[in-house]
GROMACS .gro file of N, CA and C in nm:
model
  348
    1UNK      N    1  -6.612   0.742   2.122
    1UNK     CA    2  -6.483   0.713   2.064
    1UNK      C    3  -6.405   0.624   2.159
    2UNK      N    4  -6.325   0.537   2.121
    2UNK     CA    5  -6.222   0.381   2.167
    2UNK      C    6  -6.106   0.470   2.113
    3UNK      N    7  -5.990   0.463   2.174
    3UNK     CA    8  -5.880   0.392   2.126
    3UNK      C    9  -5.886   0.309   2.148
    4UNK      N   10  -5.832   0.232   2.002
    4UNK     CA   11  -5.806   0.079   2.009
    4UNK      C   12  -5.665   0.019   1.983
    5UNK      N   13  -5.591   0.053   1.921
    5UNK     CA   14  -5.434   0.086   1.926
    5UNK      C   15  -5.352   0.160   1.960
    6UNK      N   16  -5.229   0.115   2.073
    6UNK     CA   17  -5.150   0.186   2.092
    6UNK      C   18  -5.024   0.078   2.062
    7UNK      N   19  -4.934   0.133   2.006
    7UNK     CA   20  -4.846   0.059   1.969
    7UNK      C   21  -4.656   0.161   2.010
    8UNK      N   22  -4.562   0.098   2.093
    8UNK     CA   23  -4.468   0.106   2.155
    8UNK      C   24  -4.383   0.077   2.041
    9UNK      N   25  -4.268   0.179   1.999
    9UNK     CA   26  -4.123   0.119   1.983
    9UNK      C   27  -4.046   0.139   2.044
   10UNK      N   28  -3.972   0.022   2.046
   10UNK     CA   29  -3.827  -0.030   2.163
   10UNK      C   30  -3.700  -0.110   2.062
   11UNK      N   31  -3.596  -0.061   2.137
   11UNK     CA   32  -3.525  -0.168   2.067
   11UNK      C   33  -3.423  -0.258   2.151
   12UNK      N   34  -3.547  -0.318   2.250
   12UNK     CA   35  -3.547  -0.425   2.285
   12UNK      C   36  -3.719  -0.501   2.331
   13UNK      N   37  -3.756  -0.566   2.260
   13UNK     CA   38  -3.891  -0.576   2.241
   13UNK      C   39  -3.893  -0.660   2.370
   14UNK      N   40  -3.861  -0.786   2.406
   14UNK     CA   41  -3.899  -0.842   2.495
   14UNK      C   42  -3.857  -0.806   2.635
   15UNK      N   43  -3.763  -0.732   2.634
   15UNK     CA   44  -3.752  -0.638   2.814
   15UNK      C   45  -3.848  -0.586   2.795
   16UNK      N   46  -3.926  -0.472   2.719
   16UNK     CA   47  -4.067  -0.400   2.712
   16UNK      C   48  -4.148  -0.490   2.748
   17UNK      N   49  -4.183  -0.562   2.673
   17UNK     CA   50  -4.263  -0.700   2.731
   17UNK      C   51  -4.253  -0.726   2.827
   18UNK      N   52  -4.212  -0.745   2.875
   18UNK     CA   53  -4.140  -0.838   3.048
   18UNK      C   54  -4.204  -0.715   3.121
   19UNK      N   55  -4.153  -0.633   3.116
   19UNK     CA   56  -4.174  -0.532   3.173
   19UNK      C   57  -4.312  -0.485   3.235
   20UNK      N   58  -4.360  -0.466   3.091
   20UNK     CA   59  -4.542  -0.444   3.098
   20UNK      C   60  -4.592  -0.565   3.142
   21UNK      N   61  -4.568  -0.647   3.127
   21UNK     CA   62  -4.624  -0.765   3.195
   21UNK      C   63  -4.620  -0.809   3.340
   22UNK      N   64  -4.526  -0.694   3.436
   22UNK     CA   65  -4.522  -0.698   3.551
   22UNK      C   66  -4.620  -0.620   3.589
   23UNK      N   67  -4.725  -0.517   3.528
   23UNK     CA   68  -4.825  -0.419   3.576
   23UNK      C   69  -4.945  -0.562   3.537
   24UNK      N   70  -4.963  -0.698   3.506
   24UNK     CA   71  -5.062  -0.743   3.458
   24UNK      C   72  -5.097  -0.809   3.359
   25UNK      N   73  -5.014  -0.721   3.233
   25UNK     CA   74  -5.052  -0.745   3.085
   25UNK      C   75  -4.994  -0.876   3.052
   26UNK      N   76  -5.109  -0.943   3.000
   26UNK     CA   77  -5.000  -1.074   2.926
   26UNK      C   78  -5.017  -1.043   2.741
   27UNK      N   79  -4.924  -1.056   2.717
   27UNK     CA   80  -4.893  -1.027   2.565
   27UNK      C   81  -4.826  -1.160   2.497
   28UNK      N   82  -4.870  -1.174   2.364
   28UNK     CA   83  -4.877  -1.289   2.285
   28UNK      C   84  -4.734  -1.256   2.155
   29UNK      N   85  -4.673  -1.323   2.112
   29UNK     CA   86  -4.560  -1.268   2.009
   29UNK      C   87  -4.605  -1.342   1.906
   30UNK      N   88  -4.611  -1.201   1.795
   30UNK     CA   89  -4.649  -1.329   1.710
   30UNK      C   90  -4.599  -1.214   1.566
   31UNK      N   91  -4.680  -1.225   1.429
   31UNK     CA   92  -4.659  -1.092   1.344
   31UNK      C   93  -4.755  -1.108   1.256
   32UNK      N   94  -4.766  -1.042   1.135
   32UNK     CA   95  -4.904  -1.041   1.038
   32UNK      C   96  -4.838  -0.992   0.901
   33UNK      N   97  -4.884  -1.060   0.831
   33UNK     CA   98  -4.805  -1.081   0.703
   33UNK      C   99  -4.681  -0.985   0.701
   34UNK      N  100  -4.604  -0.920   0.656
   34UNK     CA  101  -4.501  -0.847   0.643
   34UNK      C  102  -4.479  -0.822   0.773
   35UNK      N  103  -4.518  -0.793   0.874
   35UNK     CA  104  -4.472  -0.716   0.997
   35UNK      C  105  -4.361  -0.793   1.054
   36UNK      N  106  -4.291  -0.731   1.132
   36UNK     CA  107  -4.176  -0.793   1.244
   36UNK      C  108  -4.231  -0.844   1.326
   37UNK      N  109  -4.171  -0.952   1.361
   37UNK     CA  110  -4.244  -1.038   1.474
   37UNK      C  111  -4.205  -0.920   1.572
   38UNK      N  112  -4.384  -0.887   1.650
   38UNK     CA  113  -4.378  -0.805   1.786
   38UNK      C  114  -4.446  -0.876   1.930
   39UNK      N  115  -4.483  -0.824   2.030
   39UNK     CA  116  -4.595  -0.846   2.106
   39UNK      C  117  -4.723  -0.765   2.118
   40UNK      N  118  -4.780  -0.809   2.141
   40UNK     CA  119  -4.981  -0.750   2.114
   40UNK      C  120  -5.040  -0.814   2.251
   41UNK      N  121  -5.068  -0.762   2.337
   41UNK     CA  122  -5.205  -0.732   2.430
   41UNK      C  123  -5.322  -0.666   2.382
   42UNK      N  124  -5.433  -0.732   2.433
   42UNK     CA  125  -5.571  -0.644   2.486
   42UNK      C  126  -5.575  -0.637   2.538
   43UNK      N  127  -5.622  -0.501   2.607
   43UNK     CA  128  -5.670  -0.439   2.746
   43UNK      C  129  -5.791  -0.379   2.701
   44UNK      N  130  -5.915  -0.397   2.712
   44UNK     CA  131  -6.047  -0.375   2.685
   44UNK      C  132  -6.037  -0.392   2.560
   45UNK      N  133  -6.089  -0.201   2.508
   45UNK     CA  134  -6.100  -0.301   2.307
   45UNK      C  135  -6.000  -0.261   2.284
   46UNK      N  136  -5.864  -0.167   2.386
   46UNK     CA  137  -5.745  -0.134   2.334
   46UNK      C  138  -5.627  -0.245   2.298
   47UNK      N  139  -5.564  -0.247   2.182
   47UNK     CA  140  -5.437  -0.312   2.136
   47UNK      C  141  -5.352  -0.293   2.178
   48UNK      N  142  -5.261  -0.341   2.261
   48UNK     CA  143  -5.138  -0.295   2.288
   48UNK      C  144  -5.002  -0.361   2.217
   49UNK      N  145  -4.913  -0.277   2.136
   49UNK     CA  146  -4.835  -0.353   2.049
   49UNK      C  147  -4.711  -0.303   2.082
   50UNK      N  148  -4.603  -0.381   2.108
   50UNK     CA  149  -4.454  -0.358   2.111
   50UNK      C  150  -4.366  -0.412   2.017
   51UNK      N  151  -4.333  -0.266   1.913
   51UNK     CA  152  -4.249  -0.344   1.794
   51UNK      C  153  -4.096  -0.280   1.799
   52UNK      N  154  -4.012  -0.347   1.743
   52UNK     CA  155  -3.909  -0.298   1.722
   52UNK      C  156  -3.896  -0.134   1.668
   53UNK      N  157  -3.768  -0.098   1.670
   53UNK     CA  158  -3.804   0.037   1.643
   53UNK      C  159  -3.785   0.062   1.517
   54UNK      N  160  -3.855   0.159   1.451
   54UNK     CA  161  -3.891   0.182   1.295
   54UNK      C  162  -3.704   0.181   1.278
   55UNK      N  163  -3.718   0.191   1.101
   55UNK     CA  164  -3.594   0.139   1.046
   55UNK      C  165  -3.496   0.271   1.063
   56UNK      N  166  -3.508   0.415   1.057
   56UNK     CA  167  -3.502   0.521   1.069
   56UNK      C  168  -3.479   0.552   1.249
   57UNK      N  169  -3.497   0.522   1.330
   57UNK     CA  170  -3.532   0.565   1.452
   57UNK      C  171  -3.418   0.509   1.523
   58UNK      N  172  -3.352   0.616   1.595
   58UNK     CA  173  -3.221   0.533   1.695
   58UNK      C  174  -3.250   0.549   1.802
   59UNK      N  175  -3.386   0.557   1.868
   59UNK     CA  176  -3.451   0.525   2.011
   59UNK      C  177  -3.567   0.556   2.050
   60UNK      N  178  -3.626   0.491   2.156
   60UNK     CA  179  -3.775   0.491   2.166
   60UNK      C  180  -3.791   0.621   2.185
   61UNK      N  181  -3.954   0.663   2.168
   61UNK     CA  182  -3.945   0.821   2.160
   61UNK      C  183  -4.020   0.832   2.347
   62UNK      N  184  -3.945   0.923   2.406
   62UNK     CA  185  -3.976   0.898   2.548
   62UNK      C  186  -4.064   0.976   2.605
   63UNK      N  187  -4.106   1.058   2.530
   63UNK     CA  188  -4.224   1.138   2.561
   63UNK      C  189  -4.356   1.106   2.561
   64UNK      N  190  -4.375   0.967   2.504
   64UNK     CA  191  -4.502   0.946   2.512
   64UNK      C  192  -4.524   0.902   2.690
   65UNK      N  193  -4.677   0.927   2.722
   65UNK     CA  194  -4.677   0.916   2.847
   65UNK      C  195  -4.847   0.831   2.872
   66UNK      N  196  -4.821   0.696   2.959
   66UNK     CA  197  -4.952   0.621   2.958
   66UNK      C  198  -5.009   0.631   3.097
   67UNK      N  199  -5.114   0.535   3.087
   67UNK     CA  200  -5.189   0.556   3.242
   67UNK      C  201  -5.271   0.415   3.230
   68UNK      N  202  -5.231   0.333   3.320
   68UNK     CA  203  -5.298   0.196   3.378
   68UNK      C  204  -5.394   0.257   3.473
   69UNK      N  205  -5.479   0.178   3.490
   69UNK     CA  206  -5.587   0.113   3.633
   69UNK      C  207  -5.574  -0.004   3.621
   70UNK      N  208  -5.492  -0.064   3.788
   70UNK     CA  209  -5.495  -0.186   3.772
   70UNK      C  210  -5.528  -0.179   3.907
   71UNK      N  211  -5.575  -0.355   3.961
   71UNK     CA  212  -5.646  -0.419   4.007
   71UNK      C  213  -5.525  -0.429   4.121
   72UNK      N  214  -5.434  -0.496   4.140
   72UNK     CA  215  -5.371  -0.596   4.225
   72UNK      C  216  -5.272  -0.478   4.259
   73UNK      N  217  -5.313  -0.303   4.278
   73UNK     CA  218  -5.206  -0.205   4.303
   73UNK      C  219  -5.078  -0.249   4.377
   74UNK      N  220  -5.149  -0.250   4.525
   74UNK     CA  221  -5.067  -0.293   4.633
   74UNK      C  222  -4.942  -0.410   4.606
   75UNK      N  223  -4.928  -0.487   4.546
   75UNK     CA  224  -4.894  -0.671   4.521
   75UNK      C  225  -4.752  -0.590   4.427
   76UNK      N  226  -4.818  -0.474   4.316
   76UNK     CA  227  -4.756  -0.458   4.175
   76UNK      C  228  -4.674  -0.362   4.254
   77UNK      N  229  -4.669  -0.266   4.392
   77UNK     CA  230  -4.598  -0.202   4.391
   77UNK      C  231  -4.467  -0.228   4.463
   78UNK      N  232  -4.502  -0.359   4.534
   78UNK     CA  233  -4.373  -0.457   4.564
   78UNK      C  234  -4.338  -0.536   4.507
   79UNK      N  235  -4.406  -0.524   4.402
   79UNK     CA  236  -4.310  -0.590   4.259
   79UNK      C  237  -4.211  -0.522   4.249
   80UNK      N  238  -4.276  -0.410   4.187
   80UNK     CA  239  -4.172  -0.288   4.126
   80UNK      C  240  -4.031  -0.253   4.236
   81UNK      N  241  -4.101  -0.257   4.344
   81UNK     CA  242  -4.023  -0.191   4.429
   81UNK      C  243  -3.903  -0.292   4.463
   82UNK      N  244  -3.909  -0.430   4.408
   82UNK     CA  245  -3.831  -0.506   4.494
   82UNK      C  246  -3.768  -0.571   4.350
   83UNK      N  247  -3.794  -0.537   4.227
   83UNK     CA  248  -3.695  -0.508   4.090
   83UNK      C  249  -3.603  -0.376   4.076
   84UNK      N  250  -3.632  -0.296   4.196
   84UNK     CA  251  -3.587  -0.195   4.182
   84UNK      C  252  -3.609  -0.067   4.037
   85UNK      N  253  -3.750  -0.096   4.027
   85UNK     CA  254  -3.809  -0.062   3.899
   85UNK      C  255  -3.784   0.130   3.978
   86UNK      N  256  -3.758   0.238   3.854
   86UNK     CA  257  -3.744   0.341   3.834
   86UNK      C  258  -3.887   0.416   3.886
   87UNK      N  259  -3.914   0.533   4.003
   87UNK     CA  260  -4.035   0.543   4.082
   87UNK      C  261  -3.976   0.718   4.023
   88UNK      N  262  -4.103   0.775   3.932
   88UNK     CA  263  -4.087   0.943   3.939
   88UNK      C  264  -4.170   0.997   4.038
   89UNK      N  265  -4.268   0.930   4.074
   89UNK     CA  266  -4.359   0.965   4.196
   89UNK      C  267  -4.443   0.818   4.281
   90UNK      N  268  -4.425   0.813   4.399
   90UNK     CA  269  -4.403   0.723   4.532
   90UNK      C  270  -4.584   0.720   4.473
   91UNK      N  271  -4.660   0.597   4.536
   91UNK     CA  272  -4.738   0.557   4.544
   91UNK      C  273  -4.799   0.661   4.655
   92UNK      N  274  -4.885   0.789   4.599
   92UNK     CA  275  -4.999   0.876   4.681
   92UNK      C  276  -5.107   0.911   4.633
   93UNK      N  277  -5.212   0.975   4.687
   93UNK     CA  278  -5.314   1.068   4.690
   93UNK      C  279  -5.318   1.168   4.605
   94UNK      N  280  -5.375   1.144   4.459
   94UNK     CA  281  -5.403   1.268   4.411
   94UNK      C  282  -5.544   1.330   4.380
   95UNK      N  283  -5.537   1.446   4.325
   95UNK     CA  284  -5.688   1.459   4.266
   95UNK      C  285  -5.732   1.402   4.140
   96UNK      N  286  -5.630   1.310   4.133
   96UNK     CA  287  -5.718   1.191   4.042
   96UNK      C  288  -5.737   1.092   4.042
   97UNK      N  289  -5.652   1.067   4.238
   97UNK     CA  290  -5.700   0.898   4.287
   97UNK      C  291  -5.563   0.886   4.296
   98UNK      N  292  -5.562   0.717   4.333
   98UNK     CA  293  -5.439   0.694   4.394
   98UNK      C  294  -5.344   0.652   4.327
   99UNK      N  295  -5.230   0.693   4.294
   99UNK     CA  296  -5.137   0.693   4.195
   99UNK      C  297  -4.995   0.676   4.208
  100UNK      N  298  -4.960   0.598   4.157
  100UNK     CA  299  -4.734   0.612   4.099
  100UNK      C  300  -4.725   0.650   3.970
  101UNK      N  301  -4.624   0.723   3.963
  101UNK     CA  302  -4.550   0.724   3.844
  101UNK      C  303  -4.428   0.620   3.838
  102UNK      N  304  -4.420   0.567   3.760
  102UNK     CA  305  -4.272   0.498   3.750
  102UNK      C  306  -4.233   0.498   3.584
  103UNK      N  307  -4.118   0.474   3.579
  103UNK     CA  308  -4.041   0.471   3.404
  103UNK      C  309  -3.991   0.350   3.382
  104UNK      N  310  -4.047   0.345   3.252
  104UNK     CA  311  -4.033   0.194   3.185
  104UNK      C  312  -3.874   0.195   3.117
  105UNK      N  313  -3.836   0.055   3.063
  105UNK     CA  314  -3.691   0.083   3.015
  105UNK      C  315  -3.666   0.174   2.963
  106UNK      N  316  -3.721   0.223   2.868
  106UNK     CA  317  -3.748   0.309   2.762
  106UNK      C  318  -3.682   0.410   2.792
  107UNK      N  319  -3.726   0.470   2.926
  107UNK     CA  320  -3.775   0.623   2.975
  107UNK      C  321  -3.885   0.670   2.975
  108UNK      N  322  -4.003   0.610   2.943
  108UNK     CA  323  -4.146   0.679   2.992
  108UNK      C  324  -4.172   0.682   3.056
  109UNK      N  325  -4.270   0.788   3.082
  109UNK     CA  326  -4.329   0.787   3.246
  109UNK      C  327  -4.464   0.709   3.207
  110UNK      N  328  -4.512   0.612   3.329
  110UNK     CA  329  -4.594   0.569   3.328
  110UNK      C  330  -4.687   0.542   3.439
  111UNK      N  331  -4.821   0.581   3.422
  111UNK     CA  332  -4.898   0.655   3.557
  111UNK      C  333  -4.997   0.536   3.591
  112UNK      N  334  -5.027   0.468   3.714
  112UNK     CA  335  -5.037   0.374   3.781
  112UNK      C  336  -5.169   0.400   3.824
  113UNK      N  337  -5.285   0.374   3.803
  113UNK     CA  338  -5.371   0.395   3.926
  113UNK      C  339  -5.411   0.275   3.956
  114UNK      N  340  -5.458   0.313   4.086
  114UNK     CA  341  -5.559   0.174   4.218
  114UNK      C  342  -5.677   0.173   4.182
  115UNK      N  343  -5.730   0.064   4.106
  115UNK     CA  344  -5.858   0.082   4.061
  115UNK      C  345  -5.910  -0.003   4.216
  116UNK      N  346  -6.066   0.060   4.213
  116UNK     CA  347  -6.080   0.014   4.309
  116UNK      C  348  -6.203  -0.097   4.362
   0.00000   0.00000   0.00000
């Protein structure tokens, strides 16, 4: 089994964008017949989609919670650190490898690892 879609609402699509695109991701804006123009990444065979927020919804839902492996750890965490990006847990040692937590505009937590 793939996930192959995961799809984000925000209601501000391109700070999300911007955002995720500082861990790596480059994302394309575009839409498909009826849809709202959003942004869409691939990351393996996964989709990554950031759309506005459903018509009903007065904020992103903040409980969802993701997990990168990225490449360029070290580089991304003086990114973050020097946007003054939101840190729930400091770049350490866990028993699942080497890891940050940090929170996206949103409020998610989002879990960082050092691929290696």
């Amino acid at each position: 089994m793939d996930i192959r879609l995961l799809v984000l609402r925000t209601g501000d699509t391109k700070l999300l964008a911007d955002f995720y695109s500082l861990l790596g991701i480059q994302f394309e804006y575009h839409k498909h017949n009826n849809s709202p123009y959003h942004y869409s990444a691939t990351i393996g065979v996964t989709v990554l989609e950031i759309y506005p927020l459903a018509k009903n919804q007065i904020e992103a839902d903040r409980n969802l919670r993701l997990g990168f492996g990225i490449e360029n750890f070290d580089q991304v965490m003086i990114t973050l650190k020097t946007l003054q990006v939101d840190f729930s847990q400091e770049p350490t040692q866990t028993e699942f490898g080497f890891m940050a937590i940090i929170i996206d505009p949103d409020g998610r937590k989002i879990e960082l690892y050092k691929n290696s």
